[in-house]
CSV table of C-alpha atoms in Angstrom, one decimal:
chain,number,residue,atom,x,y,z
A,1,UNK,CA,91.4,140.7,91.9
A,2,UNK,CA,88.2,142.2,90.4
A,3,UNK,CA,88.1,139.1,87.8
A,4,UNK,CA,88.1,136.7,91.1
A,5,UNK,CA,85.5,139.5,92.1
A,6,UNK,CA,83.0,138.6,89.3
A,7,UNK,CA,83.7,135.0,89.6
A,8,UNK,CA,82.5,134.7,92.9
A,9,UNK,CA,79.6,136.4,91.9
A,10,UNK,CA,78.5,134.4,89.3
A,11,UNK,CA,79.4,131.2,90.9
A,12,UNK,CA,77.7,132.5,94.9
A,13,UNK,CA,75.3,129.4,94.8
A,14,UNK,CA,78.1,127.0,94.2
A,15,UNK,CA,79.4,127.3,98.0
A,16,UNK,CA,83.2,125.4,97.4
A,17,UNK,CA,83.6,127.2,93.8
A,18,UNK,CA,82.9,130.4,94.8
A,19,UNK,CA,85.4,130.2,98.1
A,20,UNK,CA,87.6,129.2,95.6
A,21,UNK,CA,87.7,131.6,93.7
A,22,UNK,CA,87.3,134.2,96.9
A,23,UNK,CA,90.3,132.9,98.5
A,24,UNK,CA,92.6,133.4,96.0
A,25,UNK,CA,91.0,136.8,94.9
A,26,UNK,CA,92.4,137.8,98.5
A,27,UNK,CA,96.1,136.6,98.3
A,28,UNK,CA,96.7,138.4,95.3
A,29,UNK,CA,94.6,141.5,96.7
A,30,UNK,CA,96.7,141.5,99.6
A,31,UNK,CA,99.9,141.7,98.1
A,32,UNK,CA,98.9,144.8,95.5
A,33,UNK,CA,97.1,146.3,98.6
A,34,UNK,CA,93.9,146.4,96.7
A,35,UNK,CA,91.6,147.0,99.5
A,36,UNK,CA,88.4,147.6,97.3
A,37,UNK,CA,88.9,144.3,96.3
A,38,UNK,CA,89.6,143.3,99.6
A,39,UNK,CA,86.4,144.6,100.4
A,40,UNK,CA,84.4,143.2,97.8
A,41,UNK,CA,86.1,139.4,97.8
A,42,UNK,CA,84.7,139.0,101.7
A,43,UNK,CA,81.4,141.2,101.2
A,44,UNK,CA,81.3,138.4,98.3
A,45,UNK,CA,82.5,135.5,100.7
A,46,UNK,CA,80.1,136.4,103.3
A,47,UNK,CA,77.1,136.1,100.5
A,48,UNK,CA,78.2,132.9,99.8
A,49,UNK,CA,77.9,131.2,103.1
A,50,UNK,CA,74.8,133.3,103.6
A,51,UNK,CA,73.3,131.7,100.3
A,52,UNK,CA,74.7,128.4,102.0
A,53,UNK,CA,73.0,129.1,105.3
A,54,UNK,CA,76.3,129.3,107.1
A,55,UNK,CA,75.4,132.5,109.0
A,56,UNK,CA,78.8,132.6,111.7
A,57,UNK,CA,81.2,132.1,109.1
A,58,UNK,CA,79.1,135.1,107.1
A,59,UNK,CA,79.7,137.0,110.2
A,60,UNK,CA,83.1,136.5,109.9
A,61,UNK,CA,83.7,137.6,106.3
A,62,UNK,CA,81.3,140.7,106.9
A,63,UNK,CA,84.0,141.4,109.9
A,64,UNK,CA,86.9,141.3,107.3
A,65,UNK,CA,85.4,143.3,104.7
A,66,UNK,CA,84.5,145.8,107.5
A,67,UNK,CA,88.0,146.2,108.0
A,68,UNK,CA,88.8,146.9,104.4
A,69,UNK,CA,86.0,149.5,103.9
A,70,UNK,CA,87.1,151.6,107.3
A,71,UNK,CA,90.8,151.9,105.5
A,72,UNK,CA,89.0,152.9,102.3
A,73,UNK,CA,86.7,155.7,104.1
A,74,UNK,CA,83.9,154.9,102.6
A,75,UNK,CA,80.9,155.0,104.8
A,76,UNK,CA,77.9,153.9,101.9
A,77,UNK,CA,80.4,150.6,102.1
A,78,UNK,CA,80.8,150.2,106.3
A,79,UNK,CA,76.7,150.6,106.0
A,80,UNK,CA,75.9,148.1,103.6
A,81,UNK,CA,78.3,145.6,105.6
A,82,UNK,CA,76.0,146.6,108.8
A,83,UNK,CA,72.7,145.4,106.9
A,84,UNK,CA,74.2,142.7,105.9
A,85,UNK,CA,75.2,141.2,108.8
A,86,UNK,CA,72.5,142.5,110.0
A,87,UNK,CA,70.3,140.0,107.6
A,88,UNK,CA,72.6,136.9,109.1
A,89,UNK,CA,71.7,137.8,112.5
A,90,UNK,CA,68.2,137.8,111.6
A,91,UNK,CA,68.4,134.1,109.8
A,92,UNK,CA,70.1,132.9,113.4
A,93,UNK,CA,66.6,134.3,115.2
A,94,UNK,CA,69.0,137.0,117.0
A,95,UNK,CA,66.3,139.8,116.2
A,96,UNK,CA,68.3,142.3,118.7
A,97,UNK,CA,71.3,142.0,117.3
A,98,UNK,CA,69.7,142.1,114.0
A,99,UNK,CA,68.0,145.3,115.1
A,100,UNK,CA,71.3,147.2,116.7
A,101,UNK,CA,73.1,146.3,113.2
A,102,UNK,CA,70.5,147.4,110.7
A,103,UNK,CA,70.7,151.0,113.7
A,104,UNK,CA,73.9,151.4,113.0
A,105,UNK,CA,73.8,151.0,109.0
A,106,UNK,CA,71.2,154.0,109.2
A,107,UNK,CA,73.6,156.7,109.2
A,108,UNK,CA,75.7,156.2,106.8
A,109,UNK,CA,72.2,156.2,104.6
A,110,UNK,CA,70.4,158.9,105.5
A,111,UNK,CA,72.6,161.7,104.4
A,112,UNK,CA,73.7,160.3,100.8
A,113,UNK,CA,71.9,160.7,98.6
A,114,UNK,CA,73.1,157.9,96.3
A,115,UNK,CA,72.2,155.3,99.2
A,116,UNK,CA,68.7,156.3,99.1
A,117,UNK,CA,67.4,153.0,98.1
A,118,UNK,CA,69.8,151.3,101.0
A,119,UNK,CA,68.1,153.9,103.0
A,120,UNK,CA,64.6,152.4,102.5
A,121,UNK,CA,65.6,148.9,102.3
A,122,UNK,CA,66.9,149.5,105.9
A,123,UNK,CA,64.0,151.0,107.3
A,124,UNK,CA,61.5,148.4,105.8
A,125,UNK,CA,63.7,145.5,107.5
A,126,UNK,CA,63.4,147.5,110.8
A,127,UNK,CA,59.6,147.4,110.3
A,128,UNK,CA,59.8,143.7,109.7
A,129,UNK,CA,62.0,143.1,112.7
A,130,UNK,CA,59.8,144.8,115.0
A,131,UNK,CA,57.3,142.8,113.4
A,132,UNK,CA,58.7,139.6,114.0
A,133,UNK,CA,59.4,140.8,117.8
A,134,UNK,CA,55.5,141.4,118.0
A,135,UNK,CA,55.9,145.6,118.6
A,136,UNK,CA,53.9,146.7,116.1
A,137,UNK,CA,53.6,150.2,117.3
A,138,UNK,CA,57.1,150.3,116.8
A,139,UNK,CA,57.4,148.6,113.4
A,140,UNK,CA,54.9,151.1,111.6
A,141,UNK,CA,56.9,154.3,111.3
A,142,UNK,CA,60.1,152.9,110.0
A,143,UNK,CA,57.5,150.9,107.2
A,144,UNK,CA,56.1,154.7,106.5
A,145,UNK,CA,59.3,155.9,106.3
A,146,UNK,CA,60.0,153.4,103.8
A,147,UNK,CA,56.7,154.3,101.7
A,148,UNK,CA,57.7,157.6,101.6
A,149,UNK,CA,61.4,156.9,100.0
A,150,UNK,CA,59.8,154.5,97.7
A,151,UNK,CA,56.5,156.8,96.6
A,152,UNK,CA,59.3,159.4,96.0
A,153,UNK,CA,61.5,157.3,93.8
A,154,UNK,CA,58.7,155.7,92.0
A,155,UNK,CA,60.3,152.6,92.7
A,156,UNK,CA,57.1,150.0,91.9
A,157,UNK,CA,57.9,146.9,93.2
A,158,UNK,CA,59.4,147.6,96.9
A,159,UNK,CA,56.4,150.1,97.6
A,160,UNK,CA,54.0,147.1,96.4
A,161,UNK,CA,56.5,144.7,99.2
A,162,UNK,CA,56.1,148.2,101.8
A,163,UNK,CA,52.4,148.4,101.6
A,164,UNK,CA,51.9,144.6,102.0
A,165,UNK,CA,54.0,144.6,105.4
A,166,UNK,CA,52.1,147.6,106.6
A,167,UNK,CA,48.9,145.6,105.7
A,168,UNK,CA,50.2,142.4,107.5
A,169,UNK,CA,51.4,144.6,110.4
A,170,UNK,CA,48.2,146.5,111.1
A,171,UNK,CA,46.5,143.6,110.6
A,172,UNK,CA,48.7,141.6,113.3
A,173,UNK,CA,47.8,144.8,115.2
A,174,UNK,CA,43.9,144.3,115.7
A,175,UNK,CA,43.3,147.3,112.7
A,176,UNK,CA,41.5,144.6,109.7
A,177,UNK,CA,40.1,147.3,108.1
A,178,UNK,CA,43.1,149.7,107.9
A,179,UNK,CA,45.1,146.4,107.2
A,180,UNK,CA,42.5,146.0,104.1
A,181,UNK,CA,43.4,149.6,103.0
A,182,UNK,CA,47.5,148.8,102.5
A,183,UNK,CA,46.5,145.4,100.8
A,184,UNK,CA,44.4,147.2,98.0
A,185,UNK,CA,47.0,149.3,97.1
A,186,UNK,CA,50.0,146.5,97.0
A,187,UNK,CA,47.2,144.3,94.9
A,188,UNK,CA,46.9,147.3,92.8
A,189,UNK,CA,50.9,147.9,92.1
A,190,UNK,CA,51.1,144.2,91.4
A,191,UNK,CA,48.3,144.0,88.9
A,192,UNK,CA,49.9,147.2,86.9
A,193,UNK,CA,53.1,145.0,87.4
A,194,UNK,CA,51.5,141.9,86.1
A,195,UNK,CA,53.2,140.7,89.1
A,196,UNK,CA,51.1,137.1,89.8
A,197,UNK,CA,53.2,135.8,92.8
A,198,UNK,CA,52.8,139.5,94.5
A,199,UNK,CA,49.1,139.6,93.3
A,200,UNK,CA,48.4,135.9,95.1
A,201,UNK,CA,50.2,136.6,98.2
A,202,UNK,CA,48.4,140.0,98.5
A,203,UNK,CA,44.9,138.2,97.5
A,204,UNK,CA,45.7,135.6,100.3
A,205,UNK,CA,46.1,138.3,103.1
A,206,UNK,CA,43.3,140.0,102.0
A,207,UNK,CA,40.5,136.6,101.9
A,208,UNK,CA,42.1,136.2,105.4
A,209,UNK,CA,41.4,139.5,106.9
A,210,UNK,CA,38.1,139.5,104.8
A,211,UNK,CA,37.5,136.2,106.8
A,212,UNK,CA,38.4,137.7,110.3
A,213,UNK,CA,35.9,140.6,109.7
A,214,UNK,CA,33.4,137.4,109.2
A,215,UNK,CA,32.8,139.2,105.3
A,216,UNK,CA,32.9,135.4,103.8
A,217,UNK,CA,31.6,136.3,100.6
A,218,UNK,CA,34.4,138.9,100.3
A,219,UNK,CA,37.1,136.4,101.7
A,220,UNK,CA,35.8,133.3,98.9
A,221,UNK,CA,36.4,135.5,96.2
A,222,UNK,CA,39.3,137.1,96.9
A,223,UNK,CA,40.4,133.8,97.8
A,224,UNK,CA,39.7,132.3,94.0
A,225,UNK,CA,41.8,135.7,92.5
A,226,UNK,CA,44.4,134.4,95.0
A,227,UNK,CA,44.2,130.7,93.5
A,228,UNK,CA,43.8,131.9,89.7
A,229,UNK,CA,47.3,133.7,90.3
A,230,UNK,CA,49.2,131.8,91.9
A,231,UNK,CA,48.2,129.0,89.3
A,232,UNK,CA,49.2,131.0,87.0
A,233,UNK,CA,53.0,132.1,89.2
A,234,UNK,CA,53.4,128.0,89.1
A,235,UNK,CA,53.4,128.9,93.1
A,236,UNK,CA,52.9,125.4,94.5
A,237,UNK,CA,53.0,126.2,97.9
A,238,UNK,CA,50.6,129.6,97.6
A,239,UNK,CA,48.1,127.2,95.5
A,240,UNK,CA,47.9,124.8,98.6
A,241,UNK,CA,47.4,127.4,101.5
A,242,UNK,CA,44.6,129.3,98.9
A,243,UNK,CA,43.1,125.7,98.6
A,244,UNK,CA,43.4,125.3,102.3
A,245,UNK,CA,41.7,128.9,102.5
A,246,UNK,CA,38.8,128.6,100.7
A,247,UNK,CA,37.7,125.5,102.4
A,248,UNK,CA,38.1,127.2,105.3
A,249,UNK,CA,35.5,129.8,103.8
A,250,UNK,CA,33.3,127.1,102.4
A,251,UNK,CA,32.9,125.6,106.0
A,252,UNK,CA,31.3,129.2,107.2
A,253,UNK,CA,28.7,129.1,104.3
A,254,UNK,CA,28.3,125.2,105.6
A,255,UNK,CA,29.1,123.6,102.6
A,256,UNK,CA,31.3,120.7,103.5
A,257,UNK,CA,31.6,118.7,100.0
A,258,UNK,CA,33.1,122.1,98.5
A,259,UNK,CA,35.0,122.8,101.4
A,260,UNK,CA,36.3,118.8,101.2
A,261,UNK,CA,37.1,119.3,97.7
A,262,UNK,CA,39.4,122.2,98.4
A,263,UNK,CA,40.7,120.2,101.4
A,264,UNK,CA,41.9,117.5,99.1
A,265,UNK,CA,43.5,119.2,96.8
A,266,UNK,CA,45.8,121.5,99.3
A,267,UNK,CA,46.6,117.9,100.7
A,268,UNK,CA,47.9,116.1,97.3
A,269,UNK,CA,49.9,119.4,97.2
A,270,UNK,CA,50.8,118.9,100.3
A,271,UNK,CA,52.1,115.7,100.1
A,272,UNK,CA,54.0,116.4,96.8
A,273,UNK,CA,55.9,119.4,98.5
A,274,UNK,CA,56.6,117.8,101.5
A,275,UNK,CA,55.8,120.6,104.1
A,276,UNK,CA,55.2,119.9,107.8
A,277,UNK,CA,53.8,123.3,108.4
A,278,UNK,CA,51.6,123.1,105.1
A,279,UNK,CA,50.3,119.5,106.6
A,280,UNK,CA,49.5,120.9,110.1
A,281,UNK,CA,47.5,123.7,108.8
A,282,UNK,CA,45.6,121.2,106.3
A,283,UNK,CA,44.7,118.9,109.0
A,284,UNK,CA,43.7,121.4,111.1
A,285,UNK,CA,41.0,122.1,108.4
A,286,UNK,CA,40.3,118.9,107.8
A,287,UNK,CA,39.5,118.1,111.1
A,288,UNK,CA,37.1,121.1,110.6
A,289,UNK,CA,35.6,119.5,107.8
A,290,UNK,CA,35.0,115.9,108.4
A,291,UNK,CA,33.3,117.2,111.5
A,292,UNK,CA,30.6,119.3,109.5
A,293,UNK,CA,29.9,116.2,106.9
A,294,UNK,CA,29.6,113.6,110.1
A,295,UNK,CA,32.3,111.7,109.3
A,296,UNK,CA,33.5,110.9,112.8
A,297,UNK,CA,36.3,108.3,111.9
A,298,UNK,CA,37.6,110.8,109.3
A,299,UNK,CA,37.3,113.8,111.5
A,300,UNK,CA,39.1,111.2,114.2
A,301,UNK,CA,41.9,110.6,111.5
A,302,UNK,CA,42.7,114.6,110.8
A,303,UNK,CA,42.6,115.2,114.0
A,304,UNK,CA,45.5,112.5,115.0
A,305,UNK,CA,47.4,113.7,111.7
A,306,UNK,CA,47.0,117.4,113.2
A,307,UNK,CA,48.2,116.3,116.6
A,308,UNK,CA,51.2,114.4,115.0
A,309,UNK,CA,52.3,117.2,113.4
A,310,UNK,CA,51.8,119.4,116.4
A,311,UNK,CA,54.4,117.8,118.2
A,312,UNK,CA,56.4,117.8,115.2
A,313,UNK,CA,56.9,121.6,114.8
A,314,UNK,CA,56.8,122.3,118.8
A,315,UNK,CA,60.3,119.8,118.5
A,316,UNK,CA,61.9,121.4,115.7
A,317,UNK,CA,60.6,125.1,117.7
A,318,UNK,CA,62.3,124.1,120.7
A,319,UNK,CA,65.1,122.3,118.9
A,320,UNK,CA,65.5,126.0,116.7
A,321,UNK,CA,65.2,128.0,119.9
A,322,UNK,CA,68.1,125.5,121.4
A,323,UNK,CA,70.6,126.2,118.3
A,324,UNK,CA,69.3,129.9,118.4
A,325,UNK,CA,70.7,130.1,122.1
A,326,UNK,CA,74.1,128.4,120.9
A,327,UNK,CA,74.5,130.6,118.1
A,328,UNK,CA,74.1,133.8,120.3
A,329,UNK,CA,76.6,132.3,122.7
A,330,UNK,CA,78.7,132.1,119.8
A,331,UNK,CA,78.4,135.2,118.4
A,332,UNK,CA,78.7,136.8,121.3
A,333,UNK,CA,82.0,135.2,122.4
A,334,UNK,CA,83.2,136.0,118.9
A,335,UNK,CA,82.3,140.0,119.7
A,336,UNK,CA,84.6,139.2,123.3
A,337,UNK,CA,87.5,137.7,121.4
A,338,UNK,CA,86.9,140.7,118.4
A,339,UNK,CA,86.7,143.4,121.5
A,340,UNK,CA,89.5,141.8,123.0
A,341,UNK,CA,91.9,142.0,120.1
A,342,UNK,CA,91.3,145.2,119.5
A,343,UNK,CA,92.3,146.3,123.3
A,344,UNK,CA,95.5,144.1,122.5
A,345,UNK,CA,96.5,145.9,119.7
A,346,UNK,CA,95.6,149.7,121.0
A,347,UNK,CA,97.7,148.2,123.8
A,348,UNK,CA,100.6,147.3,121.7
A,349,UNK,CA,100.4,151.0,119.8
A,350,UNK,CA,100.6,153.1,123.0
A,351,UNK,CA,103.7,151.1,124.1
C-alpha cells in the first residue's frame, strides 16, 4: 500500500492515473487493515481531484481519510485533513466554511511542537480568508501570529509571503504607509532570496500604493524594478499588469506617448495570454490614455473594448456566484446525509 502511496504522488497531476493507482492502494489496505495507508491513499485522492479542480469529490476523500486518522489517534493527521478541506472550501467561494475548518485544525497545531509550521500556515490562511471576506481588523492578528512563528523558525520564504499579505491587508485597510512598511521588508527577504517572481509581485504592490499616496515618482520606479524582475521570472502575466502600471503612472506626469507605449505592450501580452481580466484592466487604461493624446475615435474604441469586457466578467461573477450557491447546497446536504449516518449507526450500537 505505501508503493500505491508514492505512486499517486508522483502521478497527482495525471487525474485518472493517479485514482488508479489510489483505488487499488485502498483494496489491498483494507484487507491488511493498514489504516496509515488508508489514511494517506484518500489524503492523496483528495489532492488529486483538488489538483483537478474537483473540490466535492476532494471533500469526500478528505472525509474518508478522516475516518482513518481518528482510528489511528493521531491528531497532527485529523488537523492537516481540517486545512485541507479547508483549502477546497475556499476554491468553492465557501469562505465560512473555509474559515470553521481551518478553526478547528488549530488545535491540534498549537500544542505540538512538530506541527509548528502547520501551525503558521494555518494562521496565515485565516488572515487571507478574513481578507478575502473584507474584515481586515480581523485578518491582521492571525497574519502576526504567523510572523511571529515564521521570524522564530527563520523560515525565509513564508515570512517574505506573511509580510506581503499584511502589506496587501493594511493597504486594503486605508493604512498606505504602514502597508509600505510590510512591503519593504518582503522585497527585502526576496532580494536576499534572489527570489524574482516574489521581488516583482512585492515591487508591483508597492508602485501601486506609491501611486495611491499620489508619490508618482516613487510608484514609476518601483514600477520598472517590478518589470526588470518579472522579465527576468519569464512572468508573462506580472510583465503585462507592470506594463499596464507604469502607463498608468506616465498618464499622472502627462506623458501620453510613454504611457501609450507601455499600453501597447501589456496589450500584445495580453492578447498572447488570453486573459479577460488582464484585457479589462488594459482597456480601462487605454481609454485613459487615448483621451490625454486626443484621440477621440481611439479613446471611443478602448472604451467599447472596456465595456465589453465589463459585461464579460459581471457574467462569469454572477454565473461563479450561481455555482458557488449550488455547491454550498451540496455540501451542505452532504454534511445532512454524513450527520445522518452517524445518528443511524450510534442508533444501531445502543440497540
Amino acid at each position: 500500500a505505501e508503493a500505491y502511496v508514492y505512486l499517486v504522488a508522483e502521478y497527482r497531476y495525471e487525474r485518472d492515473v493517479a485514482l488508479a493507482y489510489a483505488r487499488s492502494g485502498i483494496v489491498l489496505a483494507k484487507k491488511t487493515g493498514f489504516y496509515r495507508g488508508l489514511y494517506n491513499l484518500h489524503n492523496q485522492m483528495g489532492v488529486v481531484y483538488d489538483v483537478a479542480g474537483e473540490y466535492l469529490p476532494a471533500l469526500e476523500a478528505y472525509e474518508q481519510a478522516m475516518e482513518a486518522a481518528r482510528i489511528l489517534k493521531r491528531p497532527e493527521l485529523m488537523g492537516s485533513i481540517f486545512t485541507n478541506m479547508g483549502l477546497s472550501l475556499w476554491n468553492l467561494g465557501s469562505f465560512d466554511k473555509a474559515l470553521a475548518n481551518y478553526l478547528k485544525a488549530l488545535p491540534y497545531f498549537e500544542h505540538n511542537e512538530k506541527a509548528i509550521g502547520y501551525l503558521a500556515s494555518t494562521y496565515n490562511n485565516i488572515g487571507l480568508i478574513h481578507g478575502e471576506k473584507k474584515d481586515f481588523k480581523k485578518a491582521r492578528p492571525f497574519f502576526e501570529k504567523a510572523i511571529a512563528i515564521n521570524e522564530r523558525m527563520n523560515d525565509s520564504f513564508n515570512l517574505a509571503a506573511n509580510y506581503n499579505n499584511m502589506g496587501n491587508a493594511l493597504r486594503d485597510a486605508g493604512e498606505p504607509e504602514n502597508a509600505l512598511d510590510w512591503f519593504s521588508k518582503a522585497a527585502a527577504i526576496h532580494h536576499a532570496l534572489e527570489n524574482n517572481y516574489g521581488l516583482g509581485m512585492v515591487w508591483y504592490n508597492m508602485a501601486g500604493t506609491y501611486q495611491e499616496l499620489n508619490k508618482d515618482g516613487l510608484a514609476l520606479e518601483t514600477g520598472f524594478k517590478s518589470l526588470q524582475a518579472r522579465a527576468l521570472a519569464g512572468d508573462r502575466m506580472g510583465i503585462a499588469l507592470a506594463h499596464n502600471l507604469l502607463a498608468s503612472v506616465y498618464l499622472s506626469f502627462q506623458n501620453p506617448p510613454k504611457a501609450r507605449f507601455h499600453s501597447d505592450k501589456a496589450l500584445e501580452l495580453a492578447n498572447e495570454i488570453g486573459s479577460i481580466s488582464l484585457w479589462h484592466r488594459i482597456y480601462r487604461n487605454r481609454w485613459e490614455v487615448f483621451r490625454a493624446a486626443n484621440e477621440t475615435e481611439n479613446a471611443l474604441e478602448a472604451h467599447i473594448q472596456y465595456k465589453k469586457y465589463s459585461d464579460s466578467l459581471n457574467l462569469a461573477d454572477a454565473d461563479k456566484r450561481l455555482r458557488e450557491l449550488e455547491v454550498r447546497y451540496e455540501v451542505d446536504k452532504k454534511d445532512q446525509t454524513i450527520a445522518q449516518s452517524k445518528l443511524l449507526l450510534e442508533q444501531k450500537e445502543q440497540v
